[in-house]
PDB file of C-alpha atoms in Angstrom:
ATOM      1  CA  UNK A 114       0.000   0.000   0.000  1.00  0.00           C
ATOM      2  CA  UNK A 115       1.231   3.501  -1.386  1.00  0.00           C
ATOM      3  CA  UNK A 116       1.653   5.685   2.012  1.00  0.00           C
ATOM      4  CA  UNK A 117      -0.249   9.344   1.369  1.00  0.00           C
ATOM      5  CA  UNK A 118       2.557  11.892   1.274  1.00  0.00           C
ATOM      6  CA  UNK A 119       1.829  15.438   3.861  1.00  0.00           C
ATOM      7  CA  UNK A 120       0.747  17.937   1.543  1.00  0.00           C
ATOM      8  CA  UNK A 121       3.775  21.124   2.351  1.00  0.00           C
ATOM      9  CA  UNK A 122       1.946  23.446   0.035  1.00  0.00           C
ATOM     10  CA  UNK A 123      -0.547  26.022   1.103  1.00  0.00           C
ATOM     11  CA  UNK A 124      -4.122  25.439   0.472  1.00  0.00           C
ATOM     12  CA  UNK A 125      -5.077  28.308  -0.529  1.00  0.00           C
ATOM     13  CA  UNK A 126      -2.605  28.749  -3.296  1.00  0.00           C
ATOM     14  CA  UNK A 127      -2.834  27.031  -6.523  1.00  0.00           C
ATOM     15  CA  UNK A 128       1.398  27.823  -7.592  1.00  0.00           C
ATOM     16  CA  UNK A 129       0.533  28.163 -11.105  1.00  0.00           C
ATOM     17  CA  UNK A 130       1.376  31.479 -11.012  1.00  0.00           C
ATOM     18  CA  UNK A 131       3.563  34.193  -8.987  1.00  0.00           C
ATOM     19  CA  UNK A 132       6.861  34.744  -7.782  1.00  0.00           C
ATOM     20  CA  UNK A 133       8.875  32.405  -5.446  1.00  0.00           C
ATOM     21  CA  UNK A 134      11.678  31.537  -3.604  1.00  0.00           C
ATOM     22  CA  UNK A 135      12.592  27.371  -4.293  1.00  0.00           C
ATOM     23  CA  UNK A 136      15.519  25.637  -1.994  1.00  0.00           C
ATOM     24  CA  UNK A 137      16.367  22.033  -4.442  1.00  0.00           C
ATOM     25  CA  UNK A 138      18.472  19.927  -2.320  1.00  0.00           C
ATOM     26  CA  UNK A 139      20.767  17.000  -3.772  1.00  0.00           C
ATOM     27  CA  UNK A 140      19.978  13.382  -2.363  1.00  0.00           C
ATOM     28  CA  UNK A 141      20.950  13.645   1.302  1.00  0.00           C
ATOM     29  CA  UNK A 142      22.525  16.772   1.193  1.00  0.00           C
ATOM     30  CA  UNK A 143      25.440  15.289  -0.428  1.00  0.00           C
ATOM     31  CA  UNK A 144      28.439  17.658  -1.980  1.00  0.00           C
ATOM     32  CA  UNK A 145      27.875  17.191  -5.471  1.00  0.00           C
ATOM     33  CA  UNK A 146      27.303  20.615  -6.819  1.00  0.00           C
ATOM     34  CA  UNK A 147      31.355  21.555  -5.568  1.00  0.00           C
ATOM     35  CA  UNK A 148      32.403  23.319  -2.415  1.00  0.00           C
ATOM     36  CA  UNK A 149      33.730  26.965  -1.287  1.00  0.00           C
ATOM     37  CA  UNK A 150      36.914  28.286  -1.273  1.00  0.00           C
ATOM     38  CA  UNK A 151      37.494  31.938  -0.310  1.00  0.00           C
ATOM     39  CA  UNK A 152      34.229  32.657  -0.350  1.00  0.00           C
ATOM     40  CA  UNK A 153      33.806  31.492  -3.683  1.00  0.00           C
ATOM     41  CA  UNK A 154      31.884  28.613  -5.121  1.00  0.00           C
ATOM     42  CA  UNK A 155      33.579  26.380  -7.228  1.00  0.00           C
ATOM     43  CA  UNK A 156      31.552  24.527  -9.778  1.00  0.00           C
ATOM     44  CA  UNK A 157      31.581  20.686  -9.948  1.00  0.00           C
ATOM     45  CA  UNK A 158      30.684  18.926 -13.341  1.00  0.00           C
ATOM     46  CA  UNK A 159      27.160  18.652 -11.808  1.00  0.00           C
ATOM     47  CA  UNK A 160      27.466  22.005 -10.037  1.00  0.00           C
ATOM     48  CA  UNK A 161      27.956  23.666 -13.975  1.00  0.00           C
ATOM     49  CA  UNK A 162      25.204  21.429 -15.401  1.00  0.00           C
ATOM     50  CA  UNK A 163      22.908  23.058 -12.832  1.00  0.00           C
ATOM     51  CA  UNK A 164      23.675  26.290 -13.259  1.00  0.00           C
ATOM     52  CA  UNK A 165      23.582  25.948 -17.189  1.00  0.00           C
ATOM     53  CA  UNK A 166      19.849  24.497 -16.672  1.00  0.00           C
ATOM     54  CA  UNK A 167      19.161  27.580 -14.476  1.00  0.00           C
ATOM     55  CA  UNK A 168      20.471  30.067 -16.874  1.00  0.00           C
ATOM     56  CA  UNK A 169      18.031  28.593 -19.617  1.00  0.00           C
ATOM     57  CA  UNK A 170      14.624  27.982 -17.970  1.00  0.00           C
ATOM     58  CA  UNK A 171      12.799  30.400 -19.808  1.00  0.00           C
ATOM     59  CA  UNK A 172      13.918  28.909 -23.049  1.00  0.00           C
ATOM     60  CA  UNK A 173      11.617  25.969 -21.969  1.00  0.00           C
ATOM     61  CA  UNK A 174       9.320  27.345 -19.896  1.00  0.00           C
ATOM     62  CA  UNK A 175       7.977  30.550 -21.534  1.00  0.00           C
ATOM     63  CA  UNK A 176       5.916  31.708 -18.838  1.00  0.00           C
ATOM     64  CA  UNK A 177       9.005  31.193 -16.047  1.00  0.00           C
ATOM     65  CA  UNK A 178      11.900  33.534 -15.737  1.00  0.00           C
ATOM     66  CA  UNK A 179      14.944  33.198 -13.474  1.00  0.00           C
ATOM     67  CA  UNK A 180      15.201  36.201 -11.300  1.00  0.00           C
ATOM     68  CA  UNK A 181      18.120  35.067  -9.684  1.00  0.00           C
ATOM     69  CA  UNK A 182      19.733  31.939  -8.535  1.00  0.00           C
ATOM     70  CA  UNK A 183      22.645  30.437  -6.669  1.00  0.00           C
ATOM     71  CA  UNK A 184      24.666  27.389  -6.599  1.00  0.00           C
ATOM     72  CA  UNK A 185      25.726  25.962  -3.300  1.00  0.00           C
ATOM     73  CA  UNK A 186      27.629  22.838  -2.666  1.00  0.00           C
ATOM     74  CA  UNK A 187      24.490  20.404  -1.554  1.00  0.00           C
ATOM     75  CA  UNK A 188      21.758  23.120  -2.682  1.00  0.00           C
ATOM     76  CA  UNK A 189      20.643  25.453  -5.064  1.00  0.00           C
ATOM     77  CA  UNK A 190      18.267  28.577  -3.972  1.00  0.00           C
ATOM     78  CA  UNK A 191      16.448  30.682  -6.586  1.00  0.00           C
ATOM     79  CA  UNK A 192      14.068  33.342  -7.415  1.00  0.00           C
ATOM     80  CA  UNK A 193      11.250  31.827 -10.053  1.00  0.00           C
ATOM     81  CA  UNK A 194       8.171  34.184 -11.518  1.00  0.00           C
ATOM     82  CA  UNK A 195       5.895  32.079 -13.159  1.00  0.00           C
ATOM     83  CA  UNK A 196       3.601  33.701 -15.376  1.00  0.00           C
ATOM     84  CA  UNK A 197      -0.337  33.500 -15.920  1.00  0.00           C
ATOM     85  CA  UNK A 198      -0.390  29.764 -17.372  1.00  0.00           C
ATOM     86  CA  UNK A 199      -3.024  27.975 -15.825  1.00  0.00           C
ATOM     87  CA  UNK A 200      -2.777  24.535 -16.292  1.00  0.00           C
ATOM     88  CA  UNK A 201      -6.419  22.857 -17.106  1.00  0.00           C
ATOM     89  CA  UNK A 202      -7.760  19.645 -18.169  1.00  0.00           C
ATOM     90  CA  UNK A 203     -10.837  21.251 -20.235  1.00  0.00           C
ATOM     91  CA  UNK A 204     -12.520  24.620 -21.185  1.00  0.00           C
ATOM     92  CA  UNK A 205     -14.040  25.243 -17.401  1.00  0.00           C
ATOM     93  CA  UNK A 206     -12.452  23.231 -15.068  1.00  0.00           C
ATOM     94  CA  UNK A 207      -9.324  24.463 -13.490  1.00  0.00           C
ATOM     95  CA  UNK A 208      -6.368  21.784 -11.743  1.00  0.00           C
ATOM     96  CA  UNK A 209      -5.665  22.864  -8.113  1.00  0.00           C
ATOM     97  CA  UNK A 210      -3.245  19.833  -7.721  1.00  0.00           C
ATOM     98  CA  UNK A 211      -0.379  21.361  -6.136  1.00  0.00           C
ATOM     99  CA  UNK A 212       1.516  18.025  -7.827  1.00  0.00           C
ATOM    100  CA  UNK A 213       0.563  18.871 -11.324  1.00  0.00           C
ATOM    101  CA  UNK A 214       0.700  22.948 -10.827  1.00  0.00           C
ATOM    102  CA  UNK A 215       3.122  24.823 -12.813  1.00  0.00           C
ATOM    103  CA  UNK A 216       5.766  25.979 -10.091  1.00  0.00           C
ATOM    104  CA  UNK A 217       6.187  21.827  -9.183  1.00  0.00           C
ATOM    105  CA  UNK A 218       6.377  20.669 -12.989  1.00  0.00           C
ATOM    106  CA  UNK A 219       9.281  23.540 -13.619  1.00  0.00           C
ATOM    107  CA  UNK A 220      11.056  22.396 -10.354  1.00  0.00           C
ATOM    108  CA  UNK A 221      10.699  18.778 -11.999  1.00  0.00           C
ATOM    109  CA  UNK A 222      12.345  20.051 -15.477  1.00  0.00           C
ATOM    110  CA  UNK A 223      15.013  21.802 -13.470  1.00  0.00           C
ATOM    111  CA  UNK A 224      16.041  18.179 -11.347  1.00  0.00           C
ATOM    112  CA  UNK A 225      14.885  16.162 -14.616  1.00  0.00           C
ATOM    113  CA  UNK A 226      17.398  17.763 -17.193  1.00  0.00           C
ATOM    114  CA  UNK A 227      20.013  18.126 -14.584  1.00  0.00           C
ATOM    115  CA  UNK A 228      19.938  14.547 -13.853  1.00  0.00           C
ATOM    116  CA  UNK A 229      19.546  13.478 -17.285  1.00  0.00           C
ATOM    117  CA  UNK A 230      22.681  15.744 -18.281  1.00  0.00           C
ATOM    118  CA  UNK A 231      24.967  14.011 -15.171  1.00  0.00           C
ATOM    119  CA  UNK A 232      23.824  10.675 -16.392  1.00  0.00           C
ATOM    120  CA  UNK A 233      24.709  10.995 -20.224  1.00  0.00           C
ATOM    121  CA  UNK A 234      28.201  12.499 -18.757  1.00  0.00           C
ATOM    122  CA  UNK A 235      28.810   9.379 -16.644  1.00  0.00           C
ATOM    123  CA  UNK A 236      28.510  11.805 -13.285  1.00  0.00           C
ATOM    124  CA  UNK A 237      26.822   9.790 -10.112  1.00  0.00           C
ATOM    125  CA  UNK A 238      23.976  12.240  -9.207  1.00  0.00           C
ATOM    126  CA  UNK A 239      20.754  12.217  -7.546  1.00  0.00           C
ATOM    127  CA  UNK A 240      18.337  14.772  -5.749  1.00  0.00           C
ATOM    128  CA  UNK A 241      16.289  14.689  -2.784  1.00  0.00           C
ATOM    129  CA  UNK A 242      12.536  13.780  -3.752  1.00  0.00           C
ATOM    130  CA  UNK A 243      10.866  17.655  -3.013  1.00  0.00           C
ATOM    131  CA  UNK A 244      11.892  20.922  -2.605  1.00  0.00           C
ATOM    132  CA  UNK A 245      11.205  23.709  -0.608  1.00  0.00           C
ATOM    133  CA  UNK A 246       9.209  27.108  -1.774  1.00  0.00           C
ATOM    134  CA  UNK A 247       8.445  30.383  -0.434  1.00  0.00           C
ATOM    135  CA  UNK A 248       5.160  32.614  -2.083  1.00  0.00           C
ATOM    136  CA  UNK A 249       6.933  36.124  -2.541  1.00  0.00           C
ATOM    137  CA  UNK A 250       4.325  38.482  -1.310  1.00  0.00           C
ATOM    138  CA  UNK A 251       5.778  41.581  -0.804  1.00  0.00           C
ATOM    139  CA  UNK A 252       8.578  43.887  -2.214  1.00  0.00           C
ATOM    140  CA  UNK A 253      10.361  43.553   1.426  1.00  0.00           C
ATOM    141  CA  UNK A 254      10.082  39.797   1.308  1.00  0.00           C
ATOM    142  CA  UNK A 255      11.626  39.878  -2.297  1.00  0.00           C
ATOM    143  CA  UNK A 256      14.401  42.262  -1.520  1.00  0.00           C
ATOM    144  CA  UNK A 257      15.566  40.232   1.196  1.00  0.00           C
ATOM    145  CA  UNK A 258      15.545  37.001  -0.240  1.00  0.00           C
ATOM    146  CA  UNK A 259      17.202  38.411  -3.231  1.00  0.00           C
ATOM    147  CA  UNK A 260      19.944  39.537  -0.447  1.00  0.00           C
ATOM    148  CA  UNK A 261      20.142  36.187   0.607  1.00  0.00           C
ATOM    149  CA  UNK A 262      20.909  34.561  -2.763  1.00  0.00           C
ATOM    150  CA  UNK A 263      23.567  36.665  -3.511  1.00  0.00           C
ATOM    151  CA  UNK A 264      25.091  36.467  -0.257  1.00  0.00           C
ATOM    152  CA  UNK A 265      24.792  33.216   0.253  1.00  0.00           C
ATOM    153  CA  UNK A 266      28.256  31.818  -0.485  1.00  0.00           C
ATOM    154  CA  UNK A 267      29.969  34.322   1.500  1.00  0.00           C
ATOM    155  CA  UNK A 268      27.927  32.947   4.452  1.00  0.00           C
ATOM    156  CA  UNK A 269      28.155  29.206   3.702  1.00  0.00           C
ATOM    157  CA  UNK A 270      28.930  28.479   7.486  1.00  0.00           C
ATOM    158  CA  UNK A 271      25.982  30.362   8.968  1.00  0.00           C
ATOM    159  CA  UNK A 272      24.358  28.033   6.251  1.00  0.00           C
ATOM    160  CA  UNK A 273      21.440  25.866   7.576  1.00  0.00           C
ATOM    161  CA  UNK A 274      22.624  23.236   5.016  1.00  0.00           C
ATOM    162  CA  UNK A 275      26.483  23.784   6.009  1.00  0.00           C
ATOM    163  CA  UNK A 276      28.093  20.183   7.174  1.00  0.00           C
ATOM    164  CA  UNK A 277      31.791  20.296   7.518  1.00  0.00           C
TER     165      UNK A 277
END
C-alpha cells in the first residue's frame, strides 16, 4: 500500500502562477554541486550542469523567468516568476493539484534535465525527492531574499545546510 505523502503546500494557493523563492536539495545533502573556497563557489561537473539548466529555464518554460539563482555545494536557492499559465484539463475546469501545478512541474524540469545531463556524462547524481518554496508576497520579502541569494556563499557556514 502507497503511504499518502503530507501535503507542504498552502491550500489556498494554486502555484501556477507568482513569484517564489525554491531551496532544491541533492539526495541527502550530499556535496555534489562543488564546495567553497574563499568565499567562492567552485563549480563541480554537476554544479555547472545546474547552473547551465538555471540560466536557460525560460527557453523551456515561456511563462518562467529566473530572477536570480545560486549554486551551493548540496543546494541550489532561486528566485522563479511564473507567469499567468493555468494549467487545465478542459474549457471550465481548473487543476488545483499542487503536484501537477506549474511551479512543481518547472522544479521537476530543473532536477529532470540536470539529472539526465549528469547521467549521459557518466557523473553519479541524484536529488532529494521535493523541494522547498516560499510565495513572494511583498517587495520587502523579495528584496531580502534576493539579499540572501547573492550572499549566500559568502555565508556558507551560517548556512542551515552547512556540514563540515
Amino acid at each position: 500500500m502507497r503511504r499518502k505523502r503530507h501535503a507542504f503546500r498552502a491550500s489556498w494557493h494554486d502555484y501556477n502562477c507568482g513569484t517564489y523563492f525554491v531551496t532544491v536539495c541533492t539526495h541527502e545533502k550530499q556535496k555534489t554541486l562543488g564546495h567553497i573556497a574563499s568565499e567562492e563557489m567552485i563549480l563541480s561537473e554537476a554544479g555547472r550542469i545546474l547552473e547551465k539548466c538555471l540560466q536557460h529555464v525560460g527557453d523551456h518554460y515561456s511563462d518562467a523567468r529566473m530572477v536570480c539563482f545560486v549554486v551551493m555545494p548540496n543546494h541550489f536557492h532561486a528566485i522563479l516568476d511564473i507567469g499567468d499559465q493555468v494549467a487545465r484539463r478542459n474549457e471550465n475546469e481548473v487543476i488545483f493539484s499542487h503536484y501537477h501545478a506549474r511551479l512543481s512541474m518547472v522544479v521537476a524540469g530543473i532536477k529532470a534535465a540536470v539529472t539526465k545531463e549528469c547521467r549521459i556524462n557518466g557523473i553519479d547524481f541524484k536529488w532529494q525527492s521535493r523541494f522547498h518554496e516560499h510565495i513572494i508576497r511583498t517587495t520587502d520579502m523579495f528584496d531580502n531574499l534576493e539579499a540572501y541569494v547573492y550572499n549566500n556563499v559568502k555565508k556558507w557556514a551560517d548556512d542551515c545546510f552547512y556540514d563540515e
